[in-house]
CSV table of C-alpha atoms in Angstrom, one decimal:
chain,number,residue,atom,x,y,z
H,1,MET,CA,201.8,159.4,214.4
H,2,SER,CA,200.1,156.1,214.4
H,3,PRO,CA,197.1,155.5,216.7
H,4,ALA,CA,199.1,152.9,218.6
H,5,ASP,CA,201.9,155.4,219.3
H,6,GLU,CA,199.5,158.2,220.2
H,7,ALA,CA,197.6,155.9,222.6
H,8,ALA,CA,200.9,154.8,224.2
H,9,GLN,CA,201.8,158.4,224.9
H,10,ILE,CA,198.4,159.0,226.6
H,11,LEU,CA,198.6,155.9,228.7
H,12,ASP,CA,202.2,156.6,229.7
H,13,LEU,CA,201.1,160.1,230.8
H,14,ALA,CA,198.3,158.6,232.9
H,15,GLY,CA,200.7,156.1,234.5
H,16,PHE,CA,198.8,153.2,233.0
H,17,GLU,CA,200.6,150.0,232.2
H,18,SER,CA,199.1,148.4,229.1
H,19,ALA,CA,198.9,144.7,229.9
H,20,GLY,CA,196.4,141.9,230.0
H,21,SER,CA,194.5,139.6,227.7
H,22,LEU,CA,191.8,142.0,226.5
H,23,VAL,CA,193.1,143.8,223.4
H,24,SER,CA,191.8,147.2,222.2
H,25,PHE,CA,191.9,147.9,218.5
H,26,SER,CA,191.6,151.4,217.0
H,27,PRO,CA,189.0,151.7,214.3
H,28,ILE,CA,191.2,154.3,212.7
H,29,ASP,CA,193.5,151.6,211.3
H,30,GLY,CA,192.2,148.4,212.8
H,31,LYS,CA,195.4,147.8,214.7
H,32,PRO,CA,196.0,147.1,218.5
H,33,ILE,CA,196.6,150.1,220.7
H,34,GLY,CA,196.6,148.6,224.2
H,35,ARG,CA,195.6,145.8,226.5
H,36,VAL,CA,193.8,145.5,229.8
H,37,THR,CA,193.2,142.8,232.4
H,38,ILE,CA,190.0,140.9,232.7
H,39,GLY,CA,188.1,141.6,235.9
H,40,ASP,CA,186.6,139.4,238.6
H,41,PRO,CA,182.8,140.0,238.8
H,42,ASP,CA,182.3,138.1,242.1
H,43,TYR,CA,185.0,140.0,243.8
H,44,ALA,CA,183.7,143.3,242.6
H,45,ALA,CA,180.1,142.6,243.7
H,46,GLY,CA,181.3,141.6,247.1
H,47,ARG,CA,183.4,144.8,247.5
H,48,ALA,CA,180.5,146.9,246.3
H,49,ALA,CA,178.1,145.3,248.8
H,50,GLU,CA,180.5,146.1,251.7
H,51,ALA,CA,181.0,149.7,250.5
H,52,PHE,CA,177.2,150.3,250.4
H,53,LEU,CA,177.0,149.7,254.1
H,54,ASN,CA,179.2,152.7,254.7
H,55,TRP,CA,178.3,155.0,251.8
H,56,ARG,CA,174.5,154.9,252.4
H,57,THR,CA,175.0,156.6,255.8
H,58,VAL,CA,177.1,159.5,254.4
H,59,PRO,CA,175.0,162.6,254.1
H,60,ALA,CA,174.1,163.4,250.5
H,61,PRO,CA,175.8,166.8,250.5
H,62,ARG,CA,179.0,165.1,251.5
H,63,ARG,CA,178.6,162.4,248.9
H,64,GLY,CA,178.3,165.1,246.3
H,65,GLU,CA,181.7,166.5,247.2
H,66,LEU,CA,183.3,163.4,245.6
H,67,VAL,CA,181.4,164.0,242.4
H,68,ARG,CA,182.4,167.7,242.4
H,69,ILE,CA,186.0,166.7,242.7
H,70,LEU,CA,185.7,164.2,239.9
H,71,GLY,CA,184.2,167.0,237.7
H,72,GLU,CA,187.3,169.1,238.4
H,73,TRP,CA,189.6,166.3,237.3
H,74,LEU,CA,187.5,165.8,234.1
H,75,ARG,CA,187.9,169.5,233.3
H,76,GLU,CA,191.7,169.2,233.5
H,77,ALA,CA,191.9,165.9,231.6
H,78,LYS,CA,189.3,166.8,228.9
H,79,PRO,CA,191.7,167.2,225.9
H,80,VAL,CA,193.6,164.0,226.7
H,81,LEU,CA,190.6,161.9,227.4
H,82,ALA,CA,188.9,163.2,224.2
H,83,LYS,CA,191.9,162.1,222.2
H,84,MET,CA,191.6,158.6,223.6
H,85,ILE,CA,187.9,158.5,222.8
H,86,THR,CA,188.7,159.4,219.2
H,87,LEU,CA,191.5,156.7,219.0
H,88,GLU,CA,189.4,154.0,220.5
H,89,SER,CA,185.9,154.7,219.2
H,90,GLY,CA,186.6,156.5,215.9
H,91,LYS,CA,184.6,159.6,216.7
H,92,ILE,CA,185.8,162.9,215.3
H,93,LEU,CA,187.6,165.0,218.0
H,94,GLN,CA,184.8,167.6,218.2
H,95,GLU,CA,182.4,164.8,219.2
H,96,SER,CA,184.9,163.4,221.7
H,97,LEU,CA,185.3,166.7,223.4
H,98,GLY,CA,181.6,167.0,223.6
H,99,GLU,CA,181.3,163.6,225.2
H,100,VAL,CA,183.8,164.6,228.0
H,101,GLN,CA,181.8,167.8,228.4
H,102,GLU,CA,178.7,165.7,229.0
H,103,MET,CA,180.6,164.0,231.9
H,104,ILE,CA,181.5,167.4,233.3
H,105,ASP,CA,177.9,168.6,233.0
H,106,ILE,CA,176.4,165.6,234.7
H,107,CYS,CA,178.8,166.0,237.6
H,108,ASP,CA,177.6,169.6,237.9
H,109,PHE,CA,174.0,168.5,237.7
H,110,ALA,CA,174.5,165.9,240.4
H,111,VAL,CA,176.2,168.3,242.7
H,112,GLY,CA,173.2,170.6,242.4
H,113,LEU,CA,170.9,167.7,242.9
H,114,LEU,CA,172.4,166.5,246.2
H,115,ARG,CA,170.2,168.9,248.3
H,116,GLN,CA,167.1,168.1,246.3
H,117,LEU,CA,166.4,164.4,246.8
H,118,TYR,CA,162.9,165.4,247.9
H,119,GLY,CA,160.1,163.3,249.3
H,120,LEU,CA,156.6,164.5,250.1
H,121,THR,CA,154.4,165.2,253.0
H,122,ILE,CA,151.0,163.6,252.5
H,123,ALA,CA,147.7,164.4,254.1
H,124,SER,CA,146.6,161.6,256.5
H,125,GLU,CA,143.0,160.7,257.0
H,126,ARG,CA,143.7,159.9,260.6
H,127,PRO,CA,143.9,162.6,263.3
H,128,GLU,CA,147.2,163.4,264.9
H,129,HIS,CA,149.1,161.4,262.3
H,130,ARG,CA,151.7,162.5,259.8
H,131,MET,CA,152.3,160.7,256.5
H,132,MET,CA,155.4,161.3,254.4
H,133,GLU,CA,157.7,159.6,251.9
H,134,GLN,CA,161.5,159.4,251.9
H,135,TRP,CA,164.0,158.3,249.3
H,136,HIS,CA,166.8,156.0,250.5
H,137,PRO,CA,170.0,154.7,248.8
H,138,LEU,CA,169.1,151.6,246.7
H,139,GLY,CA,172.3,149.5,246.7
H,140,PRO,CA,175.2,148.6,244.3
H,141,VAL,CA,174.6,149.8,240.7
H,142,LEU,CA,176.0,148.0,237.6
H,143,VAL,CA,176.5,150.2,234.6
H,144,ILE,CA,176.9,148.4,231.3
H,145,SER,CA,178.0,150.9,228.6
H,146,ALA,CA,178.4,150.7,224.8
H,147,PHE,CA,181.3,151.6,222.5
H,148,ASN,CA,179.7,154.6,220.8
H,149,PHE,CA,179.6,156.6,224.0
H,150,PRO,CA,182.4,154.9,225.9
H,151,VAL,CA,182.5,157.3,228.9
H,152,ALA,CA,179.5,159.6,229.0
H,153,VAL,CA,176.9,157.0,229.6
H,154,TRP,CA,178.9,155.7,232.6
H,155,ALA,CA,179.0,159.3,234.0
H,156,TRP,CA,175.3,159.8,233.5
H,157,ASN,CA,174.7,156.8,235.8
H,158,ALA,CA,177.6,157.1,238.1
H,159,ALA,CA,177.3,160.7,239.1
H,160,LEU,CA,173.6,160.2,240.1
H,161,ALA,CA,174.2,156.8,241.7
H,162,LEU,CA,177.0,158.2,243.9
H,163,VAL,CA,175.0,161.2,245.1
H,164,CYS,CA,172.1,158.9,245.8
H,165,GLY,CA,174.2,156.8,248.1
H,166,ASN,CA,175.1,153.8,245.9
H,167,PRO,CA,178.4,152.1,244.9
H,168,VAL,CA,179.0,151.7,241.2
H,169,ILE,CA,180.5,148.9,239.2
H,170,TRP,CA,181.3,149.6,235.5
H,171,LYS,CA,181.4,147.0,232.8
H,172,PRO,CA,182.4,148.9,229.7
H,173,SER,CA,182.3,147.7,226.1
H,174,GLU,CA,185.2,145.4,225.4
H,175,LYS,CA,185.8,147.5,222.3
H,176,THR,CA,186.7,150.6,224.3
H,177,PRO,CA,188.5,149.4,227.5
H,178,LEU,CA,191.2,152.1,227.4
H,179,CYS,CA,188.8,154.9,227.7
H,180,ALA,CA,187.3,153.3,230.8
H,181,ALA,CA,190.7,152.7,232.3
H,182,LEU,CA,191.7,156.4,231.9
H,183,VAL,CA,188.4,157.5,233.5
H,184,MET,CA,189.1,155.2,236.5
H,185,ARG,CA,192.5,156.8,236.9
H,186,LEU,CA,190.6,160.1,237.4
H,187,VAL,CA,188.1,158.5,239.7
H,188,GLY,CA,191.0,157.2,241.8
H,189,ARG,CA,192.5,160.7,242.1
H,190,ALA,CA,189.1,162.1,243.1
H,191,CYS,CA,188.6,159.4,245.8
H,192,GLU,CA,192.1,160.0,247.1
H,193,ARG,CA,191.5,163.8,247.4
H,194,PHE,CA,188.0,163.2,248.9
H,195,GLY,CA,189.6,161.0,251.6
H,196,GLU,CA,186.5,159.2,252.8
H,197,ALA,CA,185.5,156.9,249.9
H,198,PRO,CA,185.1,153.3,251.2
H,199,ASP,CA,187.0,150.6,249.4
H,200,GLY,CA,185.1,149.3,246.5
H,201,LEU,CA,182.9,152.4,246.0
H,202,VAL,CA,183.7,152.8,242.3
H,203,GLN,CA,185.0,149.8,240.4
H,204,LEU,CA,185.9,148.8,236.8
H,205,VAL,CA,185.4,145.3,235.6
H,206,GLN,CA,186.7,144.7,232.1
H,207,GLY,CA,185.8,141.8,229.9
H,208,ALA,CA,183.5,140.4,227.3
H,209,ARG,CA,179.9,139.1,227.6
H,210,PRO,CA,180.4,136.4,230.3
H,211,ILE,CA,181.7,139.0,232.7
H,212,GLY,CA,178.6,141.1,232.2
H,213,GLU,CA,176.3,138.1,232.5
H,214,ALA,CA,177.8,137.2,235.9
H,215,LEU,CA,177.3,140.7,237.2
H,216,VAL,CA,173.7,140.9,235.8
H,217,ASP,CA,172.8,137.6,237.6
H,218,ASP,CA,174.4,138.6,241.0
H,219,PRO,CA,171.8,139.3,243.6
H,220,ARG,CA,174.0,141.8,245.3
H,221,ILE,CA,173.5,144.2,242.4
H,222,ALA,CA,170.4,146.3,243.1
H,223,LEU,CA,170.2,148.1,239.8
H,224,VAL,CA,171.4,147.1,236.3
H,225,SER,CA,171.6,150.1,234.0
H,226,ALA,CA,172.4,148.7,230.5
H,227,THR,CA,172.9,150.6,227.3
H,228,GLY,CA,173.1,148.7,224.1
H,229,SER,CA,171.0,146.9,221.5
H,230,THR,CA,167.4,145.8,221.9
H,231,ALA,CA,168.6,142.2,221.5
H,232,MET,CA,170.9,142.7,224.5
H,233,GLY,CA,168.0,144.3,226.5
H,234,LYS,CA,165.7,141.3,225.8
H,235,ILE,CA,168.3,139.1,227.5
H,236,VAL,CA,169.3,141.4,230.4
H,237,GLY,CA,165.8,142.5,231.4
H,238,PRO,CA,164.3,139.0,232.1
H,239,ARG,CA,167.5,137.8,233.9
H,240,VAL,CA,167.4,140.7,236.3
H,241,ALA,CA,163.6,140.4,236.8
H,242,GLN,CA,164.0,136.7,237.6
H,243,ARG,CA,165.8,137.7,240.8
H,244,PHE,CA,163.6,140.7,241.4
H,245,GLY,CA,166.3,143.2,240.7
H,246,ARG,CA,165.8,146.6,239.2
H,247,VAL,CA,166.7,147.3,235.6
H,248,LEU,CA,167.2,150.5,233.6
H,249,LEU,CA,167.4,149.8,229.9
H,250,GLU,CA,168.6,152.3,227.2
H,251,LEU,CA,168.3,150.3,224.0
H,252,GLY,CA,168.0,150.8,220.2
H,253,GLY,CA,166.4,153.6,218.3
H,254,ASN,CA,164.9,153.9,214.8
H,255,ASN,CA,164.5,157.7,214.9
H,256,ALA,CA,162.6,159.8,212.4
H,257,THR,CA,162.4,163.4,211.4
H,258,ILE,CA,159.3,164.8,209.7
H,259,VAL,CA,159.9,167.7,207.4
H,260,CYS,CA,156.8,169.7,206.6
H,261,PRO,CA,156.0,172.1,203.7
H,262,SER,CA,156.5,175.2,205.9
H,263,ALA,CA,160.0,174.0,207.2
H,264,ASP,CA,163.1,176.1,206.9
H,265,LEU,CA,165.0,173.8,204.6
H,266,GLU,CA,168.4,175.3,205.2
H,267,LEU,CA,168.0,174.6,209.0
H,268,ALA,CA,166.6,171.1,208.3
H,269,THR,CA,169.4,170.2,206.0
H,270,ARG,CA,172.1,171.1,208.4
H,271,ALA,CA,170.4,169.2,211.2
H,272,ILE,CA,169.8,166.1,209.1
H,273,LEU,CA,173.4,165.9,208.1
H,274,PHE,CA,174.7,165.8,211.7
H,275,SER,CA,171.8,163.6,212.9
H,276,ALA,CA,172.2,161.0,210.2
H,277,ALA,CA,176.0,161.0,209.7
H,278,GLY,CA,177.5,162.1,213.1
H,279,THR,CA,179.4,159.3,214.8
H,280,ALA,CA,179.3,157.5,211.5
H,281,GLY,CA,175.6,156.7,212.2
H,282,GLN,CA,176.5,154.8,215.3
H,283,ARG,CA,174.3,156.7,217.9
H,284,CYS,CA,171.1,155.3,219.4
H,285,THR,CA,169.7,158.7,218.5
H,286,THR,CA,171.0,158.7,214.9
H,287,LEU,CA,168.4,159.9,212.3
H,288,ARG,CA,167.5,156.8,210.3
H,289,ARG,CA,164.1,157.7,208.7
H,290,LEU,CA,163.4,161.0,206.9
H,291,ILE,CA,159.6,161.5,206.5
H,292,VAL,CA,159.3,164.5,204.1
H,293,HIS,CA,156.2,166.1,202.5
H,294,GLU,CA,155.9,165.2,198.8
H,295,SER,CA,155.9,168.9,197.8
H,296,ILE,CA,159.4,169.5,199.0
H,297,ALA,CA,160.9,166.0,198.9
H,298,ASP,CA,162.8,166.4,195.6
H,299,GLU,CA,164.5,169.7,196.7
H,300,LEU,CA,165.4,168.4,200.1
H,301,VAL,CA,166.8,165.1,198.9
H,302,ALA,CA,168.9,166.9,196.3
H,303,ARG,CA,170.4,169.1,198.9
H,304,LEU,CA,171.2,166.2,201.1
H,305,LYS,CA,172.8,164.2,198.4
H,306,ARG,CA,175.1,167.1,197.6
H,307,LEU,CA,176.1,167.4,201.3
H,308,PHE,CA,176.5,163.7,201.9
H,309,ALA,CA,178.8,163.5,198.8
H,310,THR,CA,181.0,166.3,199.9
H,311,ALA,CA,181.3,165.7,203.7
H,312,LYS,CA,184.8,164.6,204.4
H,313,VAL,CA,185.1,161.0,205.5
H,314,GLY,CA,188.5,160.0,207.0
H,315,ASP,CA,190.9,160.2,209.9
H,316,PRO,CA,188.8,161.5,212.9
H,317,ARG,CA,191.9,163.2,214.3
H,318,GLN,CA,191.9,165.7,211.4
H,319,SER,CA,190.1,168.9,212.1
H,320,ASP,CA,188.3,169.0,208.8
H,321,THR,CA,186.9,165.4,209.0
H,322,LEU,CA,183.2,165.2,209.7
H,323,ILE,CA,182.7,161.4,209.5
H,324,GLY,CA,185.2,158.9,211.0
H,325,PRO,CA,185.3,155.1,210.6
H,326,LEU,CA,182.8,152.4,211.6
H,327,ILE,CA,183.9,150.7,214.8
H,328,ASP,CA,184.9,147.4,213.1
H,329,GLU,CA,184.4,145.0,210.2
H,330,ALA,CA,181.2,143.6,211.8
H,331,ALA,CA,179.6,147.0,211.6
H,332,PHE,CA,180.8,147.3,208.0
H,333,GLU,CA,179.3,144.0,207.1
H,334,GLY,CA,176.0,144.9,208.8
H,335,MET,CA,175.8,148.0,206.6
H,336,LYS,CA,176.8,146.0,203.5
H,337,LYS,CA,174.1,143.5,204.2
H,338,VAL,CA,171.5,146.2,203.8
H,339,LEU,CA,173.0,148.2,200.9
H,340,GLY,CA,174.8,145.4,199.0
H,341,ASP,CA,176.8,146.7,196.1
H,342,LYS,CA,175.5,150.2,196.7
H,343,ILE,CA,177.7,150.6,199.8
H,344,GLU,CA,180.4,153.2,199.1
H,345,ARG,CA,183.6,152.4,201.0
H,346,VAL,CA,186.1,155.3,201.2
H,347,ASP,CA,189.7,154.2,200.7
H,348,ALA,CA,191.6,155.4,203.7
H,349,VAL,CA,195.4,155.5,203.8
H,350,LEU,CA,195.4,154.2,207.4
H,351,GLY,CA,193.0,151.3,206.8
H,352,GLY,CA,189.9,150.8,208.9
H,353,PHE,CA,186.3,150.7,207.6
H,354,TYR,CA,185.3,154.1,206.3
H,355,VAL,CA,182.0,154.5,204.5
H,356,ARG,CA,180.1,157.4,202.9
H,357,PRO,CA,176.6,157.9,204.4
H,358,ALA,CA,173.9,156.6,202.2
H,359,ILE,CA,170.5,158.0,201.2
H,360,VAL,CA,167.9,155.3,200.3
H,361,GLU,CA,164.5,156.3,199.1
H,362,VAL,CA,161.8,153.7,199.9
H,363,PRO,CA,158.2,153.5,198.9
H,364,ALA,CA,157.0,152.0,202.2
H,365,GLN,CA,158.1,151.4,205.7
H,366,GLU,CA,158.9,147.7,205.8
H,367,GLY,CA,161.8,145.2,206.0
H,368,THR,CA,165.1,146.7,207.0
H,369,VAL,CA,163.5,150.1,207.5
H,370,LEU,CA,161.9,148.7,210.6
H,371,GLN,CA,165.2,147.6,212.0
H,372,GLU,CA,168.1,149.6,213.5
H,373,THR,CA,171.2,149.2,211.3
H,374,PHE,CA,174.0,150.8,213.3
H,375,ALA,CA,175.5,152.6,210.3
H,376,PRO,CA,174.9,155.9,208.4
H,377,ILE,CA,171.9,154.8,206.3
H,378,LEU,CA,169.1,157.4,205.9
H,379,TYR,CA,165.8,156.1,204.5
H,380,VAL,CA,163.5,158.6,202.9
H,381,LEU,CA,159.8,158.3,202.9
H,382,ARG,CA,157.2,160.7,201.4
H,383,TYR,CA,153.9,161.7,202.9
H,384,ARG,CA,150.9,163.7,201.7
H,385,GLU,CA,148.8,164.2,204.9
H,386,PHE,CA,150.2,165.2,208.3
H,387,GLU,CA,148.4,162.4,210.1
H,388,GLU,CA,150.2,160.0,207.7
H,389,ALA,CA,153.5,161.4,208.8
H,390,ILE,CA,152.7,160.9,212.5
H,391,ALA,CA,151.7,157.3,211.8
H,392,LEU,CA,154.9,156.6,210.0
H,393,ASN,CA,156.9,158.1,212.8
H,394,ASN,CA,155.2,155.8,215.3
H,395,SER,CA,155.0,152.6,213.2
H,396,VAL,CA,158.3,151.0,214.3
H,397,PRO,CA,159.1,148.8,217.3
H,398,GLN,CA,161.5,151.4,218.7
H,399,GLY,CA,160.6,154.6,220.5
H,400,LEU,CA,163.6,156.6,221.4
H,401,SER,CA,163.9,160.0,219.6
H,402,SER,CA,162.0,162.0,217.0
H,403,SER,CA,161.8,165.5,215.6
H,404,ILE,CA,159.8,167.7,213.3
H,405,PHE,CA,160.7,170.7,211.1
H,406,THR,CA,157.8,173.0,210.7
H,407,ASN,CA,156.9,176.7,211.1
H,408,ASP,CA,153.2,175.7,211.6
H,409,LEU,CA,152.3,176.0,215.3
H,410,ARG,CA,149.5,173.5,215.0
H,411,GLU,CA,151.8,170.9,213.5
H,412,ALA,CA,154.5,171.5,216.1
H,413,GLU,CA,152.1,171.3,219.0
H,414,ARG,CA,150.3,168.2,217.6
H,415,PHE,CA,153.7,166.5,217.3
H,416,VAL,CA,154.6,166.9,221.0
H,417,SER,CA,151.0,166.1,222.2
H,418,ALA,CA,149.7,162.8,223.5
H,419,ALA,CA,148.4,162.2,220.0
H,420,GLY,CA,151.7,162.9,218.4
H,421,SER,CA,155.1,161.2,218.6
H,422,ASP,CA,155.2,158.1,220.8
H,423,CYS,CA,158.9,158.5,221.5
H,424,GLY,CA,160.7,159.4,224.8
H,425,ILE,CA,162.2,162.5,223.0
H,426,ALA,CA,160.3,164.7,220.6
H,427,ASN,CA,162.0,167.8,219.2
H,428,VAL,CA,160.8,170.7,217.1
H,429,ASN,CA,163.1,172.4,214.6
H,430,ILE,CA,166.2,170.4,215.7
H,431,GLY,CA,167.3,166.9,214.9
H,432,PRO,CA,166.6,163.8,217.0
H,433,SER,CA,170.3,163.4,217.9
H,434,GLY,CA,172.3,165.3,220.6
H,435,ALA,CA,170.5,165.4,223.9
H,436,GLU,CA,171.3,167.8,226.8
H,437,ILE,CA,171.9,166.3,230.2
H,438,GLY,CA,169.2,168.4,231.9
H,439,GLY,CA,166.4,166.4,230.5
H,440,ALA,CA,165.6,162.7,231.2
H,441,PHE,CA,167.0,160.6,228.4
H,442,GLY,CA,165.3,157.5,227.2
H,443,GLY,CA,162.5,156.0,225.1
H,444,GLU,CA,159.6,153.7,224.9
H,445,LYS,CA,158.6,150.3,223.4
H,446,GLU,CA,161.7,148.3,222.4
H,447,THR,CA,164.0,151.2,223.5
H,448,GLY,CA,163.4,149.8,227.0
H,449,GLY,CA,161.5,152.5,229.0
H,450,GLY,CA,164.5,153.6,231.1
H,451,ARG,CA,165.4,157.2,231.9
H,452,GLU,CA,168.9,158.5,232.6
H,453,SER,CA,170.6,161.8,233.2
H,454,GLY,CA,168.4,164.9,234.1
H,455,SER,CA,165.0,165.8,235.4
H,456,ASP,CA,163.9,163.3,238.1
H,457,ALA,CA,165.9,160.3,236.6
H,458,TRP,CA,167.7,160.2,240.0
H,459,ARG,CA,164.7,158.3,241.4
H,460,ALA,CA,165.7,155.1,239.6
H,461,TYR,CA,168.8,154.9,241.8
H,462,MET,CA,166.8,155.1,245.1
H,463,ARG,CA,164.1,153.2,247.0
H,464,ARG,CA,160.9,154.9,248.1
H,465,GLN,CA,159.7,154.6,251.6
H,466,THR,CA,156.3,155.7,252.9
H,467,ASN,CA,156.2,156.6,256.7
H,468,THR,CA,153.3,157.2,259.0
H,469,VAL,CA,153.9,158.8,262.4
H,470,ASN,CA,151.3,158.7,265.2
H,471,TYR,CA,151.9,161.6,267.6
H,472,GLY,CA,148.6,161.2,269.5
H,473,SER,CA,147.4,158.8,272.2
H,474,GLU,CA,144.6,157.1,270.2
H,475,LEU,CA,144.9,154.4,267.5
H,476,PRO,CA,142.4,155.2,264.7
H,477,LEU,CA,142.6,152.8,261.8
H,478,ALA,CA,142.5,153.8,258.1
H,479,GLN,CA,139.3,153.5,256.1
H,480,GLY,CA,137.3,153.9,259.4
H,481,ILE,CA,137.9,150.3,260.4
H,482,ARG,CA,136.9,149.5,264.0
H,483,PHE,CA,138.9,146.7,265.7
H,484,ASP,CA,138.4,147.4,269.4
H,485,ILE,CA,139.1,145.0,272.2
H,486,ALA,CA,137.0,145.3,275.4
H,487,PRO,CA,139.1,146.1,278.5
């Protein structure tokens, strides 16, 4: 069955009429699979601002019930939604199923969080005074998501934002509009069953860059959570800051794995394959730089070349495919610009841009090695001393994810210490790709500094308020200041 026919079946099952001026193309064969209508950013922002006045006063445990119901609908729709992710983003089905599971998991996390939006009680220096802090809803949240995780990133933000008391506007990638449309069908069912969701609480605004720009500039949007390239973040960040809005940026990664002499090479090889070639190298956490000790480099590279040459590249709907297509021709040309004639395009019966992952050994970390090419290119660098490996890991503009393979406790602990990896994520004996929702996700430097998903990432979606209550009959001032007026 063609991707277009399969997509039509899914959309028909969901009761979605494919119509509008924004066309979705499947990377499987490069052909259209559906259409959606362009949204109205001003109308959406107005509705969200109105919804906030109501939603912020709903108790957090009650707000969490909506998220719980959404999680139930996602469980039921998991197989169908995963198929659409594969059709529209080109991911293999296993990865698509994993993405929907991430949505389910963050809903569960947010439901558990709803009774833990804790503040502090703080000791006051003034007698008969109590000082404390509270966390209040922030306001409408704009979520800008990318094609490579067309639904999970929205869920990371939306589940927390809703529990924290904020309406959500979603501006998805124009390359994956049908995935977003299907999710919003589920959101609509959840809101209907919940019964108390104000109009405009969760909205979808489809469109290209101008739509996103209008929402980014809108003063009614309290927080802009944007996932994408560093170039995009350099535009979004200053625009939001100019109006004193809040921004959460999840941008590019140029992630490294260090492989030490004591490493389990079998373990490392399996992890490197998925980290470098999964999602056809189109993850922000994709492994792009392999920093391997010179004593084991030849053996490890030989193993990897054999695996990269035999991993099946093809139709992501087939169960034995490990690597699907690049998202489009622009992605292919970006990879070709780096590799030139060395790019190995795989002839696919269906069409699309299928490539074999490449291993490129480089003598130094310069030029394109310092940049993020959103394609399956793995650069190999050799090191002699451990401190040299740490320096190579850190000597790039990006700072998202990193990992080390070692059985030396000192090396492992040094890597995760303050003097080790400078990335937001630092793993030991696993790859840099594939984060769990329980930990805060994000990175430093040109990765943007934002944190989504687990831990205390919820605080980004709320405003902090410090309160001091005087329950006495005197008015002592802080710092011992005397400001008395004679009777």
